[in-house]
mmCIF file of C-alpha atoms in Angstrom:
data_model
loop_
_atom_site.group_PDB
_atom_site.id
_atom_site.type_symbol
_atom_site.label_atom_id
_atom_site.label_comp_id
_atom_site.label_asym_id
_atom_site.label_seq_id
_atom_site.Cartn_x
_atom_site.Cartn_y
_atom_site.Cartn_z
ATOM 1 C CA MET A 1005 -3.194 -30.656 -5.659
ATOM 2 C CA LEU A 1006 -2.500 -28.669 -8.823
ATOM 3 C CA LEU A 1007 -0.620 -25.359 -8.730
ATOM 4 C CA GLY A 1008 -1.597 -22.701 -11.258
ATOM 5 C CA HIS A 1009 0.519 -19.635 -12.105
ATOM 6 C CA TYR A 1010 -1.383 -16.612 -13.422
ATOM 7 C CA PRO A 1011 0.738 -13.567 -14.362
ATOM 8 C CA PHE A 1012 -0.968 -10.364 -15.492
ATOM 9 C CA ARG A 1013 -0.446 -6.619 -15.366
ATOM 10 C CA ALA A 1014 -2.583 -4.203 -13.384
ATOM 11 C CA LEU A 1015 -2.273 -1.208 -11.051
ATOM 12 C CA GLY A 1016 0.794 -0.099 -12.976
ATOM 13 C CA SER A 1017 2.684 -3.222 -11.881
ATOM 14 C CA PRO A 1018 3.398 -6.847 -12.791
ATOM 15 C CA CYS A 1019 1.068 -9.101 -10.809
ATOM 16 C CA GLU A 1020 0.816 -12.844 -10.242
ATOM 17 C CA LEU A 1021 -1.538 -15.325 -8.618
ATOM 18 C CA ARG A 1022 -0.300 -18.750 -7.534
ATOM 19 C CA LEU A 1023 -3.244 -20.891 -6.564
ATOM 20 C CA TYR A 1024 -3.604 -24.530 -5.586
ATOM 21 C CA GLY A 1025 -6.777 -26.415 -6.458
ATOM 22 C CA GLU A 1026 -8.199 -29.860 -7.081
ATOM 23 C CA SER A 1027 -8.761 -29.239 -10.792
ATOM 24 C CA ARG A 1028 -7.301 -26.962 -13.452
ATOM 25 C CA GLY A 1029 -10.725 -25.723 -14.470
ATOM 26 C CA ALA A 1030 -11.618 -24.713 -10.921
ATOM 27 C CA ILE A 1031 -8.482 -22.695 -10.230
ATOM 28 C CA ASP A 1032 -8.548 -21.160 -13.719
ATOM 29 C CA ALA A 1033 -12.048 -19.858 -13.000
ATOM 30 C CA VAL A 1034 -11.034 -18.380 -9.644
ATOM 31 C CA ALA A 1035 -7.978 -16.724 -11.208
ATOM 32 C CA GLU A 1036 -10.062 -15.095 -13.952
ATOM 33 C CA GLU A 1037 -12.545 -13.800 -11.391
ATOM 34 C CA ALA A 1038 -9.707 -12.462 -9.245
ATOM 35 C CA LYS A 1039 -8.056 -10.654 -12.174
ATOM 36 C CA ALA A 1040 -11.387 -9.088 -13.126
ATOM 37 C CA LEU A 1041 -11.765 -7.870 -9.556
ATOM 38 C CA VAL A 1042 -8.346 -6.184 -9.586
ATOM 39 C CA LEU A 1043 -9.049 -4.489 -12.916
ATOM 40 C CA ARG A 1044 -12.408 -3.250 -11.630
ATOM 41 C CA ILE A 1045 -10.663 -1.694 -8.633
ATOM 42 C CA GLU A 1046 -8.131 -0.029 -10.905
ATOM 43 C CA ARG A 1047 -10.846 1.432 -13.128
ATOM 44 C CA LYS A 1048 -12.773 2.735 -10.164
ATOM 45 C CA TYR A 1049 -10.001 4.340 -8.122
ATOM 46 C CA SER A 1050 -7.097 5.234 -10.397
ATOM 47 C CA ARG A 1051 -6.328 8.937 -10.328
ATOM 48 C CA TYR A 1052 -5.131 8.589 -13.935
ATOM 49 C CA ARG A 1053 -8.607 7.825 -15.316
ATOM 50 C CA ASP A 1054 -11.098 10.575 -16.098
ATOM 51 C CA ASP A 1055 -14.007 8.307 -15.183
ATOM 52 C CA SER A 1056 -12.745 7.068 -11.791
ATOM 53 C CA VAL A 1057 -14.309 7.848 -8.422
ATOM 54 C CA VAL A 1058 -11.097 9.505 -7.241
ATOM 55 C CA THR A 1059 -11.090 11.810 -10.262
ATOM 56 C CA GLU A 1060 -14.739 12.703 -9.621
ATOM 57 C CA ILE A 1061 -13.934 13.621 -6.019
ATOM 58 C CA ASN A 1062 -10.846 15.632 -7.011
ATOM 59 C CA ARG A 1063 -12.795 17.445 -9.695
ATOM 60 C CA SER A 1064 -15.236 18.616 -7.016
ATOM 61 C CA ALA A 1065 -12.542 20.319 -4.896
ATOM 62 C CA GLY A 1066 -13.767 23.722 -3.756
ATOM 63 C CA ASP A 1067 -17.439 22.820 -4.295
ATOM 64 C CA PRO A 1068 -19.223 22.965 -0.906
ATOM 65 C CA ARG A 1069 -21.667 20.286 -2.079
ATOM 66 C CA GLY A 1070 -18.906 17.715 -2.414
ATOM 67 C CA VAL A 1071 -19.577 14.200 -3.698
ATOM 68 C CA ARG A 1072 -21.780 11.411 -2.380
ATOM 69 C CA VAL A 1073 -19.882 8.093 -2.449
ATOM 70 C CA ASP A 1074 -20.876 4.433 -2.323
ATOM 71 C CA ASP A 1075 -20.215 2.098 0.613
ATOM 72 C CA GLU A 1076 -17.029 0.680 -0.865
ATOM 73 C CA THR A 1077 -15.473 4.121 -1.281
ATOM 74 C CA ALA A 1078 -16.762 5.145 2.140
ATOM 75 C CA ASN A 1079 -14.938 2.182 3.704
ATOM 76 C CA LEU A 1080 -11.702 3.313 2.105
ATOM 77 C CA LEU A 1081 -12.211 6.893 3.295
ATOM 78 C CA ASP A 1082 -12.925 5.635 6.816
ATOM 79 C CA TYR A 1083 -9.655 3.729 6.709
ATOM 80 C CA ALA A 1084 -7.802 6.801 5.412
ATOM 81 C CA ALA A 1085 -9.189 8.849 8.309
ATOM 82 C CA THR A 1086 -8.145 6.183 10.826
ATOM 83 C CA ALA A 1087 -4.636 5.880 9.369
ATOM 84 C CA TRP A 1088 -4.252 9.674 9.445
ATOM 85 C CA GLN A 1089 -5.284 9.805 13.091
ATOM 86 C CA HIS A 1090 -3.000 6.984 14.236
ATOM 87 C CA SER A 1091 0.012 8.257 12.302
ATOM 88 C CA ASP A 1092 -0.114 11.727 13.867
ATOM 89 C CA GLY A 1093 -1.206 13.107 10.510
ATOM 90 C CA LEU A 1094 1.646 11.605 8.478
ATOM 91 C CA PHE A 1095 -0.455 9.154 6.449
ATOM 92 C CA ASP A 1096 -2.480 11.704 4.491
ATOM 93 C CA VAL A 1097 -4.342 10.835 1.289
ATOM 94 C CA THR A 1098 -4.674 14.529 0.408
ATOM 95 C CA SER A 1099 -0.971 14.557 -0.482
ATOM 96 C CA GLY A 1100 -2.033 14.046 -4.106
ATOM 97 C CA SER A 1101 -1.560 17.770 -4.697
ATOM 98 C CA LEU A 1102 2.162 17.359 -4.106
ATOM 99 C CA ARG A 1103 2.389 15.035 -7.124
ATOM 100 C CA GLN A 1104 1.756 18.087 -9.285
ATOM 101 C CA VAL A 1105 5.162 19.515 -8.353
ATOM 102 C CA TRP A 1106 7.117 16.281 -7.773
ATOM 103 C CA ASN A 1107 7.525 14.647 -11.183
ATOM 104 C CA LEU A 1108 10.206 12.070 -10.471
ATOM 105 C CA ARG A 1109 10.605 11.261 -14.163
ATOM 106 C CA SER A 1110 11.622 14.811 -14.963
ATOM 107 C CA GLY A 1111 14.868 14.796 -13.008
ATOM 108 C CA ARG A 1112 13.945 18.256 -11.733
ATOM 109 C CA VAL A 1113 13.722 19.262 -8.070
ATOM 110 C CA PRO A 1114 10.897 21.773 -7.552
ATOM 111 C CA SER A 1115 11.565 25.093 -5.900
ATOM 112 C CA ARG A 1116 10.639 25.672 -2.279
ATOM 113 C CA ALA A 1117 8.042 28.192 -3.454
ATOM 114 C CA GLU A 1118 6.380 25.553 -5.637
ATOM 115 C CA VAL A 1119 6.296 23.050 -2.785
ATOM 116 C CA THR A 1120 4.921 25.646 -0.364
ATOM 117 C CA ALA A 1121 2.153 26.557 -2.805
ATOM 118 C CA ALA A 1122 1.167 22.888 -3.179
ATOM 119 C CA LEU A 1123 1.154 22.413 0.601
ATOM 120 C CA ALA A 1124 -1.671 24.932 0.878
ATOM 121 C CA ARG A 1125 -3.892 22.276 -0.748
ATOM 122 C CA VAL A 1126 -2.731 19.414 1.517
ATOM 123 C CA GLY A 1127 -4.197 18.280 4.832
ATOM 124 C CA TRP A 1128 -6.911 15.857 5.907
ATOM 125 C CA ARG A 1129 -8.125 18.588 8.276
ATOM 126 C CA LYS A 1130 -9.269 20.457 5.168
ATOM 127 C CA VAL A 1131 -11.577 17.554 4.260
ATOM 128 C CA ARG A 1132 -15.158 17.336 5.468
ATOM 129 C CA TRP A 1133 -15.991 13.658 5.574
ATOM 130 C CA GLN A 1134 -19.367 12.648 6.915
ATOM 131 C CA ARG A 1135 -20.458 9.391 5.410
ATOM 132 C CA PRO A 1136 -21.599 9.212 2.641
ATOM 133 C CA ARG A 1137 -20.515 12.709 1.514
ATOM 134 C CA ILE A 1138 -16.976 14.021 1.132
ATOM 135 C CA VAL A 1139 -16.115 17.684 0.598
ATOM 136 C CA LEU A 1140 -12.643 18.896 -0.392
ATOM 137 C CA THR A 1141 -12.885 22.427 0.930
ATOM 138 C CA VAL A 1142 -9.948 23.922 -0.994
ATOM 139 C CA ALA A 1143 -9.908 24.230 -4.773
ATOM 140 C CA GLY A 1144 -7.129 22.170 -6.273
ATOM 141 C CA MET A 1145 -7.025 19.563 -3.510
ATOM 142 C CA GLU A 1146 -6.453 15.984 -4.665
ATOM 143 C CA LEU A 1147 -6.932 12.617 -3.025
ATOM 144 C CA ASP A 1148 -4.513 9.835 -3.896
ATOM 145 C CA PHE A 1149 -5.267 6.283 -2.759
ATOM 146 C CA GLY A 1150 -1.908 5.024 -4.046
ATOM 147 C CA GLY A 1151 -0.614 4.692 -0.490
ATOM 148 C CA PHE A 1152 -2.888 1.761 0.294
ATOM 149 C CA GLY A 1153 -4.824 0.833 -2.838
ATOM 150 C CA LYS A 1154 -2.783 -2.157 -3.996
ATOM 151 C CA GLU A 1155 -2.647 -3.584 -0.492
ATOM 152 C CA TRP A 1156 -6.401 -3.318 -0.131
ATOM 153 C CA ALA A 1157 -6.857 -4.993 -3.508
ATOM 154 C CA VAL A 1158 -4.653 -7.858 -2.294
ATOM 155 C CA ASP A 1159 -6.933 -8.395 0.688
ATOM 156 C CA CYS A 1160 -10.020 -8.261 -1.503
ATOM 157 C CA VAL A 1161 -8.586 -10.943 -3.798
ATOM 158 C CA SER A 1162 -7.726 -13.011 -0.733
ATOM 159 C CA ASP A 1163 -11.328 -12.795 0.469
ATOM 160 C CA LEU A 1164 -12.575 -13.818 -2.969
ATOM 161 C CA CYS A 1165 -10.233 -16.814 -3.220
ATOM 162 C CA ARG A 1166 -11.151 -18.053 0.226
ATOM 163 C CA ALA A 1167 -14.836 -17.693 -0.581
ATOM 164 C CA ARG A 1168 -14.236 -19.880 -3.646
ATOM 165 C CA GLY A 1169 -12.572 -22.546 -1.537
ATOM 166 C CA VAL A 1170 -8.886 -21.820 -2.229
ATOM 167 C CA ARG A 1171 -6.890 -22.574 0.925
ATOM 168 C CA HIS A 1172 -3.331 -22.579 -0.399
ATOM 169 C CA GLY A 1173 -1.771 -19.915 -2.585
ATOM 170 C CA MET A 1174 0.000 -16.590 -2.902
ATOM 171 C CA ILE A 1175 -1.347 -13.275 -4.182
ATOM 172 C CA ASP A 1176 1.239 -10.812 -5.494
ATOM 173 C CA LEU A 1177 0.087 -7.427 -6.771
ATOM 174 C CA GLY A 1178 3.179 -5.423 -7.610
ATOM 175 C CA GLY A 1179 5.121 -6.771 -4.629
ATOM 176 C CA ASP A 1180 2.295 -6.426 -2.114
ATOM 177 C CA LEU A 1181 1.534 -9.960 -0.991
ATOM 178 C CA ARG A 1182 -0.812 -12.172 0.940
ATOM 179 C CA ALA A 1183 -0.540 -15.894 1.486
ATOM 180 C CA LEU A 1184 -3.828 -17.769 1.550
ATOM 181 C CA GLY A 1185 -2.040 -20.503 3.455
ATOM 182 C CA PRO A 1186 1.220 -22.442 3.133
ATOM 183 C CA HIS A 1187 1.920 -24.951 0.400
ATOM 184 C CA PRO A 1188 -0.305 -28.040 0.800
ATOM 185 C CA ASP A 1189 2.583 -29.910 2.462
ATOM 186 C CA GLY A 1190 2.866 -27.186 5.126
ATOM 187 C CA ARG A 1191 5.960 -25.452 3.755
ATOM 188 C CA PRO A 1192 5.855 -21.646 3.948
ATOM 189 C CA TRP A 1193 6.235 -19.363 0.971
ATOM 190 C CA ILE A 1194 9.729 -17.856 0.915
ATOM 191 C CA VAL A 1195 9.641 -14.212 -0.152
ATOM 192 C CA GLY A 1196 12.749 -12.222 -1.043
ATOM 193 C CA VAL A 1197 13.111 -8.657 0.253
ATOM 194 C CA ARG A 1198 14.909 -6.364 -2.175
ATOM 195 C CA ASP A 1199 18.138 -4.623 -1.328
ATOM 196 C CA PRO A 1200 17.207 -0.908 -1.577
ATOM 197 C CA ARG A 1201 20.559 -0.064 -3.168
ATOM 198 C CA ALA A 1202 20.639 -3.106 -5.469
ATOM 199 C CA PRO A 1203 16.938 -3.906 -6.074
ATOM 200 C CA GLU A 1204 17.733 -6.749 -8.462
ATOM 201 C CA HIS A 1205 19.121 -8.652 -5.459
ATOM 202 C CA ALA A 1206 17.472 -9.853 -2.254
ATOM 203 C CA ILE A 1207 18.885 -8.563 1.008
ATOM 204 C CA ALA A 1208 16.891 -11.105 3.051
ATOM 205 C CA SER A 1209 14.142 -13.689 2.738
ATOM 206 C CA VAL A 1210 10.997 -14.078 4.812
ATOM 207 C CA ALA A 1211 8.817 -17.132 5.421
ATOM 208 C CA VAL A 1212 5.101 -16.415 4.980
ATOM 209 C CA PHE A 1213 2.339 -18.810 6.009
ATOM 210 C CA ALA A 1214 -1.089 -17.150 6.036
ATOM 211 C CA GLU A 1215 -0.581 -13.410 6.377
ATOM 212 C CA GLY A 1216 0.015 -10.262 4.373
ATOM 213 C CA LEU A 1217 3.445 -8.827 3.637
ATOM 214 C CA ALA A 1218 4.294 -5.379 2.309
ATOM 215 C CA THR A 1219 7.455 -3.352 1.797
ATOM 216 C CA SER A 1220 7.830 0.406 1.528
ATOM 217 C CA GLY A 1221 11.120 1.778 0.257
ATOM 218 C CA ASP A 1222 12.926 4.788 -1.150
ATOM 219 C CA TYR A 1223 13.982 2.942 -4.317
ATOM 220 C CA GLU A 1224 10.867 1.916 -6.271
ATOM 221 C CA ARG A 1225 9.976 5.357 -7.608
ATOM 222 C CA CYS A 1226 12.703 7.875 -7.095
ATOM 223 C CA MET A 1227 15.189 10.152 -8.783
ATOM 224 C CA VAL A 1228 18.771 11.034 -7.901
ATOM 225 C CA VAL A 1229 19.811 14.635 -8.528
ATOM 226 C CA ASP A 1230 23.316 15.865 -7.664
ATOM 227 C CA GLY A 1231 23.836 12.758 -5.556
ATOM 228 C CA VAL A 1232 20.655 13.250 -3.522
ATOM 229 C CA ARG A 1233 17.888 10.631 -3.627
ATOM 230 C CA TYR A 1234 14.306 11.921 -3.845
ATOM 231 C CA THR A 1235 11.667 9.246 -3.249
ATOM 232 C CA HIS A 1236 7.943 9.181 -4.028
ATOM 233 C CA ILE A 1237 6.987 9.062 -0.331
ATOM 234 C CA LEU A 1238 6.305 12.699 0.541
ATOM 235 C CA ASP A 1239 5.998 14.193 4.018
ATOM 236 C CA PRO A 1240 2.639 16.048 4.133
ATOM 237 C CA ARG A 1241 4.044 18.441 6.740
ATOM 238 C CA THR A 1242 6.947 19.704 4.617
ATOM 239 C CA GLY A 1243 6.035 18.624 1.085
ATOM 240 C CA TRP A 1244 9.480 17.048 0.636
ATOM 241 C CA PRO A 1245 10.492 13.399 0.176
ATOM 242 C CA VAL A 1246 11.230 11.434 3.310
ATOM 243 C CA ARG A 1247 14.744 10.690 4.511
ATOM 244 C CA GLY A 1248 15.876 7.974 6.870
ATOM 245 C CA LEU A 1249 14.870 4.337 6.531
ATOM 246 C CA ARG A 1250 15.771 2.905 3.143
ATOM 247 C CA SER A 1251 12.984 0.337 3.400
ATOM 248 C CA ALA A 1252 10.635 -1.347 5.848
ATOM 249 C CA THR A 1253 8.897 -4.710 5.491
ATOM 250 C CA ALA A 1254 6.163 -6.001 7.787
ATOM 251 C CA LEU A 1255 3.854 -8.966 8.247
ATOM 252 C CA ALA A 1256 0.262 -8.535 9.415
ATOM 253 C CA THR A 1257 -3.058 -10.346 9.224
ATOM 254 C CA GLN A 1258 -3.963 -8.064 6.303
ATOM 255 C CA CYS A 1259 -1.735 -6.665 3.587
ATOM 256 C CA LEU A 1260 -3.527 -3.337 4.057
ATOM 257 C CA VAL A 1261 -2.273 -3.076 7.631
ATOM 258 C CA ALA A 1262 1.259 -4.163 6.701
ATOM 259 C CA GLY A 1263 1.452 -1.607 3.881
ATOM 260 C CA SER A 1264 0.100 1.279 5.923
ATOM 261 C CA ALA A 1265 2.452 0.488 8.804
ATOM 262 C CA THR A 1266 5.573 0.370 6.625
ATOM 263 C CA THR A 1267 4.667 3.600 4.825
ATOM 264 C CA ILE A 1268 4.121 5.344 8.156
ATOM 265 C CA ALA A 1269 7.465 4.006 9.366
ATOM 266 C CA LEU A 1270 9.271 5.647 6.432
ATOM 267 C CA LEU A 1271 7.373 8.883 7.048
ATOM 268 C CA LYS A 1272 8.458 8.864 10.697
ATOM 269 C CA GLY A 1273 12.136 8.524 9.839
ATOM 270 C CA ASP A 1274 14.976 6.244 10.817
ATOM 271 C CA ASP A 1275 14.713 5.817 14.598
ATOM 272 C CA ASP A 1276 11.089 6.870 15.098
ATOM 273 C CA GLY A 1277 9.972 4.592 12.264
ATOM 274 C CA ALA A 1278 11.747 1.629 13.836
ATOM 275 C CA ARG A 1279 10.153 2.328 17.208
ATOM 276 C CA PHE A 1280 6.742 2.678 15.569
ATOM 277 C CA LEU A 1281 6.895 -0.786 13.971
ATOM 278 C CA ASP A 1282 8.219 -2.401 17.128
ATOM 279 C CA ARG A 1283 5.531 -0.734 19.216
ATOM 280 C CA LEU A 1284 2.839 -2.174 16.937
ATOM 281 C CA GLY A 1285 4.241 -5.641 17.502
ATOM 282 C CA LEU A 1286 4.349 -6.412 13.794
ATOM 283 C CA PRO A 1287 7.148 -8.767 12.680
ATOM 284 C CA ASN A 1288 9.334 -6.472 10.582
ATOM 285 C CA LEU A 1289 12.591 -5.997 8.731
ATOM 286 C CA ARG A 1290 14.177 -2.575 8.376
ATOM 287 C CA VAL A 1291 17.042 -1.303 6.266
ATOM 288 C CA HIS A 1292 18.296 1.799 8.026
ATOM 289 C CA ALA A 1293 19.917 4.861 6.473
ATOM 290 C CA ASP A 1294 23.376 3.413 7.087
ATOM 291 C CA GLY A 1295 22.444 0.102 5.425
ATOM 292 C CA ARG A 1296 22.059 -1.733 8.727
ATOM 293 C CA LEU A 1297 19.492 -4.554 8.892
ATOM 294 C CA ALA A 1298 17.276 -4.699 11.967
ATOM 295 C CA GLY A 1299 13.930 -5.995 13.163
ATOM 296 C CA SER A 1300 12.537 -9.372 14.152
ATOM 297 C CA LEU A 1301 12.600 -10.625 10.551
ATOM 298 C CA SER A 1302 16.354 -10.055 10.307
ATOM 299 C CA GLU A 1303 16.977 -13.252 12.263
ATOM 300 C CA PRO A 1304 18.258 -16.365 10.433
ATOM 301 C CA ARG A 1305 15.758 -18.064 8.129
ATOM 302 C CA ALA A 1306 15.582 -21.132 10.398
ATOM 303 C CA ARG A 1307 14.029 -18.980 13.080
ATOM 304 C CA ARG A 1308 11.909 -16.926 10.682
ATOM 305 C CA SER A 1309 10.162 -20.071 9.516
ATOM 306 C CA ALA A 1310 8.417 -20.158 12.887
ATOM 307 C CA LEU A 1311 6.836 -16.719 12.520
ATOM 308 C CA PRO A 1312 3.422 -16.197 14.115
ATOM 309 C CA ARG A 1313 0.553 -16.721 11.709
ATOM 310 C CA THR A 1314 -1.235 -13.511 12.658
ATOM 311 C CA ALA A 1315 -0.323 -10.011 13.748
ATOM 312 C CA PRO A 1316 -2.273 -7.190 15.423
ATOM 313 C CA SER A 1317 -3.682 -4.152 13.640
ATOM 314 C CA PRO A 1318 -2.325 -0.699 14.505
ATOM 315 C CA ALA A 1319 -5.849 0.733 14.470
ATOM 316 C CA PRO A 1320 -8.253 0.441 17.426
ATOM 317 C CA ARG A 1321 -10.902 -0.971 15.118
ATOM 318 C CA ASP A 1322 -10.728 -3.363 12.223
ATOM 319 C CA PRO A 1323 -9.751 -1.949 8.822
ATOM 320 C CA PRO A 1324 -12.686 -1.376 6.481
ATOM 321 C CA GLY A 1325 -14.551 -4.441 5.351
ATOM 322 C CA HIS A 1326 -14.126 -5.589 1.800
ATOM 323 C CA SER A 1327 -17.048 -5.451 -0.527
ATOM 324 C CA ASP A 1328 -16.078 -5.510 -4.138
ATOM 325 C CA PRO A 1329 -12.712 -3.829 -4.329
ATOM 326 C CA ALA A 1330 -10.073 -1.055 -5.270
ATOM 327 C CA PRO A 1331 -6.516 1.913 -6.689
ATOM 328 C CA LEU A 1332 -3.462 2.676 -7.782
ATOM 329 C CA GLU A 1333 -0.238 3.183 -8.876
#
């Protein structure tokens, strides 16, 4: 079989498709369709575009009429509501308002008064969501799908590739991954996990067969001020960046589930985050605050190569179905 490599840029990140197929023309066509799908998702859900669905919803904040959304957007909002419920309110897509005061490129730490003012516009409880209409009840509220948008796009591309007959390949959208299946000879894909304090180096490697893999960490988007690291993952209860786990990596049947689980783990903190991932039963690798490696994926590679091919979802029902796709950042 032929292996095609298709690098491109989308969702604010470098992306790559590696697809096996019987002919160059066939896999080229699938790759072009997949890239178009990712770009459509970005256009529709990016909070940086004036014409996106997310911007339309945010613009309506404070309007009791709200916004009527399509089925695709409704599926994402259903998932956001489920993730909020099963994270004890930590996974909260209304945290977008906090981005107004946390500009990590500025090198400036906001005042407590600024953070407190932004928190008044945060909280899924302030949202009225009754499919197909969403109402942001407080003026200035903002949704941000950046916490799961790339992962969901990965799963959408996976569905598309499988529908087009691709059975072996790897989808990589800014480090959020899903294997369509192993290499044709049965070998797994070997994925490096970055060292949070030296991201140009891998701290471990993970064998992936036919599942999604995602990593959440305090190093991708952050700033260090007076020796203190401030990450982009913000606690919706306090408005301040999380502290504790340096990173968490997980495998699951869907990249969406893996990404949500690892983000929630960082929000829960060092010990509680570790217990959360273990309780879900997801194969995982954690880098703790003291630099210690832990989790089932921290075992030697020879044992990791025998990882289970599927993993359970943390939600009591399946994540939203994929129609066309969708966000992010």
